[in-house]
Coordinates of C-alpha atoms in Angstrom, one line a residue:
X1 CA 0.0 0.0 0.0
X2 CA 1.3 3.8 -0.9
X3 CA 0.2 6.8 -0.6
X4 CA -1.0 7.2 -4.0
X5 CA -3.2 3.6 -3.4
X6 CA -5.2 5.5 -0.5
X7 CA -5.7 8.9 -2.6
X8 CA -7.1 7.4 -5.2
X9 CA -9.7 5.2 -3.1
X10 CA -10.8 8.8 -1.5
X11 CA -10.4 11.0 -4.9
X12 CA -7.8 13.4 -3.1
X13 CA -4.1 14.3 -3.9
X14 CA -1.5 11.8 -2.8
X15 CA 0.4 14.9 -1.5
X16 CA -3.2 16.0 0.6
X17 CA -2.6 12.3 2.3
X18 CA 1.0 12.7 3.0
X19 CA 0.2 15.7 5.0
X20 CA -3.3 14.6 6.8
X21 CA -0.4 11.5 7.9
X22 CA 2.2 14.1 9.0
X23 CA -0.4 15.5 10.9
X24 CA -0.1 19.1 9.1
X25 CA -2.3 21.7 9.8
X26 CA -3.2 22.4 6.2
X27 CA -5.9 19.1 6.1
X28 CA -9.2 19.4 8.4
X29 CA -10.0 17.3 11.3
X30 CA -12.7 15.5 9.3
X31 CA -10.5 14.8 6.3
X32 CA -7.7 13.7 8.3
X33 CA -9.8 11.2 10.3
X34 CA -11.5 10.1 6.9
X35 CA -7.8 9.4 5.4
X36 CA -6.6 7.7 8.8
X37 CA -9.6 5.3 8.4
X38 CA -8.7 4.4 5.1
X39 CA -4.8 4.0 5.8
X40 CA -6.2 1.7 8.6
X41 CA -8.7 0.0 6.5
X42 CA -5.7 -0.3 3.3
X43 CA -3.2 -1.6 5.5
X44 CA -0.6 1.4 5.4
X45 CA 2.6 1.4 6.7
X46 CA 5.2 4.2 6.3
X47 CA 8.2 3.5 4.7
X48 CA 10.9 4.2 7.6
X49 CA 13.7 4.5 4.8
X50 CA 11.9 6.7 2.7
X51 CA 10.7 9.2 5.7
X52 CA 14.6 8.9 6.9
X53 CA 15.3 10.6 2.5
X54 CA 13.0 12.9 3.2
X55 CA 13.8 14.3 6.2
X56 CA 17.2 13.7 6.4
X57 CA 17.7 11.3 9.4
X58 CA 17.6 7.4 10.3
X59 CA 14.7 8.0 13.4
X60 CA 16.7 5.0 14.9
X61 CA 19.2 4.8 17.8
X62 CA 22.0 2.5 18.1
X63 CA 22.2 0.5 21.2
X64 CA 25.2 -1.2 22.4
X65 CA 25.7 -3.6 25.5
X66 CA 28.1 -6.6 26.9
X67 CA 25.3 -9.2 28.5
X68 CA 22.3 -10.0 26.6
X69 CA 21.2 -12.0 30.0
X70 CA 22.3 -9.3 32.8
X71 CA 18.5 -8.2 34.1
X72 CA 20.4 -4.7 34.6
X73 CA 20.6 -4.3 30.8
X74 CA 17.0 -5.6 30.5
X75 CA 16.0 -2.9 32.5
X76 CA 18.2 -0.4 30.8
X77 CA 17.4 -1.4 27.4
X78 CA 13.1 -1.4 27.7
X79 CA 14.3 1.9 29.4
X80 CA 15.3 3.1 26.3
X81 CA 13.2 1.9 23.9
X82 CA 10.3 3.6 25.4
X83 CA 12.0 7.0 25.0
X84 CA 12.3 6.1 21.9
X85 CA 9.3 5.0 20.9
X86 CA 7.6 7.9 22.5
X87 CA 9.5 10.4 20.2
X88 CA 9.2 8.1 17.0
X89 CA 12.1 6.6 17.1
X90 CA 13.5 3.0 16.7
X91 CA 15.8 1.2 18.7
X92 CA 18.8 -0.9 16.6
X93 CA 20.6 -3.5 19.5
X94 CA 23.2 -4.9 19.2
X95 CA 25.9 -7.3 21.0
X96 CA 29.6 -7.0 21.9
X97 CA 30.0 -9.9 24.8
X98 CA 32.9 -8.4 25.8
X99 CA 34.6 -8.9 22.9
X100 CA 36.7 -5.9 21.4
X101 CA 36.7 -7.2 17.6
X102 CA 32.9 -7.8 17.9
X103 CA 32.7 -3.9 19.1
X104 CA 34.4 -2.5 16.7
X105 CA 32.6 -4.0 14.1
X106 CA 29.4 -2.9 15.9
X107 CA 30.6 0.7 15.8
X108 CA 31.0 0.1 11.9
X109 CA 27.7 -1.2 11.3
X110 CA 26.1 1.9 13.6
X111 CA 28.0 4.1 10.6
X112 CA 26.9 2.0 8.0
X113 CA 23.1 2.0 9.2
X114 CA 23.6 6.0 9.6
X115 CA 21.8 6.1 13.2
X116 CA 21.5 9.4 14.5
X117 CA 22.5 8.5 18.1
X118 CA 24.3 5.5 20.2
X119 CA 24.2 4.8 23.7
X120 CA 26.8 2.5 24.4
X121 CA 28.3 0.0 27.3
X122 CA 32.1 -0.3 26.0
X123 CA 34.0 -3.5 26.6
X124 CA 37.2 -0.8 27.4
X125 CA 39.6 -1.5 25.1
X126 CA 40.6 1.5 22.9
X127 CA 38.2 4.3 22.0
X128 CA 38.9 5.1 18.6
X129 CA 35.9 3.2 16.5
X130 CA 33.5 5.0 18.8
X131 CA 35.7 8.6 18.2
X132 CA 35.5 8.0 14.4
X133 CA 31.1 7.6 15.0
X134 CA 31.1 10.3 17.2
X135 CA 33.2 12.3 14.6
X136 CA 31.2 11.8 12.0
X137 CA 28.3 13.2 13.7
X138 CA 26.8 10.6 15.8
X139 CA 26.4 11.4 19.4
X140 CA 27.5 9.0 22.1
X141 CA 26.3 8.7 25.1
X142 CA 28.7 6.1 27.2
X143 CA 27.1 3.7 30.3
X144 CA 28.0 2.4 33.6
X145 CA 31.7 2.2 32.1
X146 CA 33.9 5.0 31.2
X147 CA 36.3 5.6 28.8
X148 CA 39.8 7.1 29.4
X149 CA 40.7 9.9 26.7
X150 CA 37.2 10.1 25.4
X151 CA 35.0 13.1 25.9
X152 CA 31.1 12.5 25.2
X153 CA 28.2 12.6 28.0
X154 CA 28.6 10.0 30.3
X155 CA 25.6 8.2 32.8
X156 CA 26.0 5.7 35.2
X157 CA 25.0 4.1 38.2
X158 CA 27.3 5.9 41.3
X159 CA 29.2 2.1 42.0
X160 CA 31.8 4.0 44.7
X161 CA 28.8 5.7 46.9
X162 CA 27.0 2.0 46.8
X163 CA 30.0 -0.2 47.8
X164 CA 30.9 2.5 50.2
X165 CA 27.3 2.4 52.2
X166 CA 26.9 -1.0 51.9
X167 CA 30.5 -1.7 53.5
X168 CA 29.2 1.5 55.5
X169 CA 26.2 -0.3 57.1
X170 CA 28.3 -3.5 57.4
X171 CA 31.1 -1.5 60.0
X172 CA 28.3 0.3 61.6
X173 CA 26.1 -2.2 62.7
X174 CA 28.8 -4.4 64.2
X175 CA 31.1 -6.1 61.7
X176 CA 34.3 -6.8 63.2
X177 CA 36.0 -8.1 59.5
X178 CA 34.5 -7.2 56.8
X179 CA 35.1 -8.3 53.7
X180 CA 34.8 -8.4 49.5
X181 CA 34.0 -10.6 46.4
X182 CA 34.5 -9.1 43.5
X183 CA 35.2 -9.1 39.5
X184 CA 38.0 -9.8 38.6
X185 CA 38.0 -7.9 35.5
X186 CA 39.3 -4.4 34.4
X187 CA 36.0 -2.7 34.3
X188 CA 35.5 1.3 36.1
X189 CA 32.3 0.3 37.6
X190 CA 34.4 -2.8 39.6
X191 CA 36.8 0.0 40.3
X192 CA 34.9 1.9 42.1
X193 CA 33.2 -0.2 43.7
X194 CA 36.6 -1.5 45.4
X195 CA 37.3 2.4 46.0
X196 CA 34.4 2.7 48.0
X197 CA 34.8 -0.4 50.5
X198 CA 38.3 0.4 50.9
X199 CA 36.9 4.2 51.7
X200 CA 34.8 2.9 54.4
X201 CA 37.7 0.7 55.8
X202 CA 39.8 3.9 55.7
X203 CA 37.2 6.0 57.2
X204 CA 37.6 3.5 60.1
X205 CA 41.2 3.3 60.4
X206 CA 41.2 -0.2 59.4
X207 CA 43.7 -1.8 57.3
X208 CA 43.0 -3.5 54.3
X209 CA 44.6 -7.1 54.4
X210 CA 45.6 -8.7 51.1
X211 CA 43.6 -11.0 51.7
X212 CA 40.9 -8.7 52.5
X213 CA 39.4 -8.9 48.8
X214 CA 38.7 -11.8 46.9
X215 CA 38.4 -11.4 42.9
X216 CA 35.9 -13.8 41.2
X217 CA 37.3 -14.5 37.5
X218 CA 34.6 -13.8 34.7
X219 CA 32.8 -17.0 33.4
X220 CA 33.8 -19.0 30.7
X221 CA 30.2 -19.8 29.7
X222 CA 28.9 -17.7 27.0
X223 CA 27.4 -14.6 28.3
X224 CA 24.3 -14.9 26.4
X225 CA 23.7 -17.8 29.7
X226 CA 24.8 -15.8 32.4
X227 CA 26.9 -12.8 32.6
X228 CA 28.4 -14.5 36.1
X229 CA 28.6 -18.6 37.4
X230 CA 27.6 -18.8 41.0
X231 CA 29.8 -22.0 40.8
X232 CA 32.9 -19.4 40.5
X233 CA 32.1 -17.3 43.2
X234 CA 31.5 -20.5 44.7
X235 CA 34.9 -22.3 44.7
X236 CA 36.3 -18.7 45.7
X237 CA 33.8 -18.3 49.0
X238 CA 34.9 -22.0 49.9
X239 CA 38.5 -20.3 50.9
X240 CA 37.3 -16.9 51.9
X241 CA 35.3 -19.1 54.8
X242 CA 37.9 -20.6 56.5
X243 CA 38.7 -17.0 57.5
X244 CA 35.6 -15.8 58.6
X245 CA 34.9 -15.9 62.3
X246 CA 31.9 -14.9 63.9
X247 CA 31.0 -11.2 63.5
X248 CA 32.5 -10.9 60.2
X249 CA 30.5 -9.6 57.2
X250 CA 31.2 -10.3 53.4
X251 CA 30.3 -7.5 50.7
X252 CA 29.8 -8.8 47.0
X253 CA 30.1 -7.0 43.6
X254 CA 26.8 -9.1 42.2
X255 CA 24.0 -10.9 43.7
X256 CA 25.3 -14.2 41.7
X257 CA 28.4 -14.0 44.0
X258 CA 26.2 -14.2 47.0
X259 CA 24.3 -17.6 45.9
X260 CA 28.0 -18.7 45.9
X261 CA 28.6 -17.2 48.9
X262 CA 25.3 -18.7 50.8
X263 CA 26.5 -21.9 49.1
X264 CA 29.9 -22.3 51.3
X265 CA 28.9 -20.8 54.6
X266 CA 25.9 -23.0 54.8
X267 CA 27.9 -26.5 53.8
X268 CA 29.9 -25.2 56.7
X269 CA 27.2 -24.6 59.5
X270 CA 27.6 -20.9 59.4
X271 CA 24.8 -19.1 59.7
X272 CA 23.8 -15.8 57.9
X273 CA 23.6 -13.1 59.8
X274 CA 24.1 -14.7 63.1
X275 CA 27.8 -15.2 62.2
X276 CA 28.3 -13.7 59.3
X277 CA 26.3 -10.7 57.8
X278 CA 26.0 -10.5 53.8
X279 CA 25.3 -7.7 51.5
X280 CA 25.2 -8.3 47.7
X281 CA 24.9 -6.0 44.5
X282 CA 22.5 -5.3 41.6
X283 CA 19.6 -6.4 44.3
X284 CA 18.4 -9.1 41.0
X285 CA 14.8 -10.4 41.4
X286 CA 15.5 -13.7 43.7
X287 CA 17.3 -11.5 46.1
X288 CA 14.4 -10.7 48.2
X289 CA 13.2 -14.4 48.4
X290 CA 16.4 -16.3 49.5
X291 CA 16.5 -17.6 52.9
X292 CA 17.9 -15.2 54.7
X293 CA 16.2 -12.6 52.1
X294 CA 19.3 -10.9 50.7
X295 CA 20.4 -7.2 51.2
X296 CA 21.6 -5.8 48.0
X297 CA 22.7 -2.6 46.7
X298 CA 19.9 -1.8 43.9
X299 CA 21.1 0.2 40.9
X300 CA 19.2 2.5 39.0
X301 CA 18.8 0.6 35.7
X302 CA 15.6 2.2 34.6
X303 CA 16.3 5.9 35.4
X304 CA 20.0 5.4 33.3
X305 CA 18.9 4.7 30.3
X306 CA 15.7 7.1 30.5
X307 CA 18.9 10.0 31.1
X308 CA 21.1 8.6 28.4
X309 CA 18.6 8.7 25.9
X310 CA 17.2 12.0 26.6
X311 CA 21.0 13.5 26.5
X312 CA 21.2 12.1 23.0
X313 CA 18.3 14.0 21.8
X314 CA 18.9 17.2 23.1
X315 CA 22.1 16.7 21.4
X316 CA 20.2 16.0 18.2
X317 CA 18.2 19.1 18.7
X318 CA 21.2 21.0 19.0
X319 CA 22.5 20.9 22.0
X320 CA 26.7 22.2 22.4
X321 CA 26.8 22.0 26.2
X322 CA 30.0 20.2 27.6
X323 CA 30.2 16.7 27.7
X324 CA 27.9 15.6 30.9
X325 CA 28.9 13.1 33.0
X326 CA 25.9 11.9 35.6
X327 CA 26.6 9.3 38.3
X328 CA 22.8 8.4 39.8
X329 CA 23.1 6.5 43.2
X330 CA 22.1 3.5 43.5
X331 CA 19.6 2.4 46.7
X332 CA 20.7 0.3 49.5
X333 CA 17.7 -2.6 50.2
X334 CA 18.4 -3.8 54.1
X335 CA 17.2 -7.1 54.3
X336 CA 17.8 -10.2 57.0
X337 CA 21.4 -11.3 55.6
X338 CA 22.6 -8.1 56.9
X339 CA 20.6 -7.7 60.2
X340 CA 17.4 -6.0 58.9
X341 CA 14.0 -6.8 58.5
X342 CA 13.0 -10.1 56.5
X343 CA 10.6 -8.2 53.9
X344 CA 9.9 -10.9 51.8
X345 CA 7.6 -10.0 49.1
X346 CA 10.2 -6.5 48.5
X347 CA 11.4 -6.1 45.0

């Protein structure tokens, strides 16, 4: 079906329909609604590519991301997708799983399909096939991980302030040692969320051990699985146990770590919180109905990817303000593996 097919059913001019579509002011209510009823009745669907000639761009976004199976990017990316939908735009995903080759050759194909903006979770290995997009006049807008050296608006969840109230809460209500189990991977957003336990420790005066931190290596399963094996975090909890004694709490960098975690204490007898208090991270939907109910630092998945993708259209509307760069914090959920209230049904 054209344009031409549903001016000839009504006897008007195939430009008169193109504007009643448009919603122009030139066509009357009661024409437009007449047309509309026969676009509906004919079938009509606007040719994307054709409205993209016309005007001059895609009406797409790129969309860029690591884990196809992390719930935070589920979150993120439905986050998106309904800005974009609500200003006529389509969303275009696509897939790195951490690999640098497969990234670059994503930033290629966002080039190639001529998208008019990209909001983007790197992988962190070299900038300059995102500076080349963002050169040719494609605005960026990075997520959750930063990139040294390259300047475009940056939001993401506040992973220092999280790791640092959570280790926070630990110390304050009682924790004698307190410890971490984190990624082992070269990511900002692990960074800083070792910045901000050993903050708290520091805040203290106490010392940080080297053995103080445990790193969790990265799975070997394909991330489209799981972006993390609990069976990792697992084996490594099985040695961090034998240190803890009673009054200690453990502070981990993902919510996976902690079924690990719960894993070891429990084929030793320990008991959680009586002995040991446990906070996890990215508060995941079985968090709250683990027995203890799991505390968990919650980020703000939603309200990230509403911010990035209004940055990238008021930079499409014009915008030449300095690159942004937005940390939201993320909220602390208290539950019974660190002391608080068992709140079951919480989400």
């Amino acid at each position: 079906m054209t344009l031409k097919t549903i001016a000839d059913s009504l006897g008007v001019s195939a430009k008169t329909v193109s504007r009643a579509l448009a919603g122009k002011d030139s066509v009357s209510e009661e024409l437009r609604a007449r047309i509309r009823a026969e676009a509906d009745r004919l079938g009509y669907v606007p040719n994307s590519m054709a409205r993209s000639l016309v005007s001059g761009a895609a009406m797409t976004f790129g969309m860029v991301i690591t884990h196809p199976a992390n719930p935070f990017y589920a979150l993120l990316i439905s986050a998106v997708e309904e800005r974009c939908r609500a200003n006529g735009y389509s969303l275009l995903l696509m897939v790195t799983e951490e690999d640098p080759e497969t990234e670059r050759h994503a930033a290629e194909e966002l080039l190639r399909w001529g998208v008019d903006g990209a909001v983007v979770i790197p992988v962190q290995e070299g900038a300059d096939h995102w500076q080349r997009l963002q050169d040719s006049g494609v605005p960026i807008v990075l997520v959750n991980r930063r990139l040294d050296g390259f300047e475009c608006d940056f939001v993401g969840v506040d992973h220092e302030r999280g790791a640092y109230e959570a280790a926070s809460y630990l110390l304050d209500a009682g924790a004698t040692n307190l410890y971490a189990l984190e990624e082992d991977v070269p990511f900002s957003s692990a960074a800083d969320r070792r910045a901000g336990f050993h903050r708290a420790l520091a805040e203290r005066g106490l010392p940080v051990q080297d053995d103080t931190v445990t790193l969790v290596p990265p799975s070997t399963a394909p991330l489209r699985e799981l972006p993390w094996e609990p069976d990792a975090a697992y084996r490594c909890a099985q040695q961090l146990v034998s240190r803890l004694e009673p009054g200690s709490a453990v502070l981990t960098g993902s919510d996976y770590f902690a079924l690990g975690l719960y894993r070891a204490l429990a084929e030793k007898g320990i008991e959680v919180p009586a002995h040991v208090a446990v906070i996890g991270h990215g508060d995941l939907p079985f968090a709250a109905y683990l027995q203890p109910a799991l505390a968990s630092v919650r980020p703000p998945a939603a309200e990230i990817g509403a911010r990035a993708a209004d940055l990238l259209f008021e930079r499409i509307q014009g915008s030449t303000a300095p690159a942004a760069t937005i940390f939201l914090p993320p909220e602390l959920r208290i539950r019974t593996s660190a002391g608080g209230n068992d709140r079951h049904a919480e989400n």
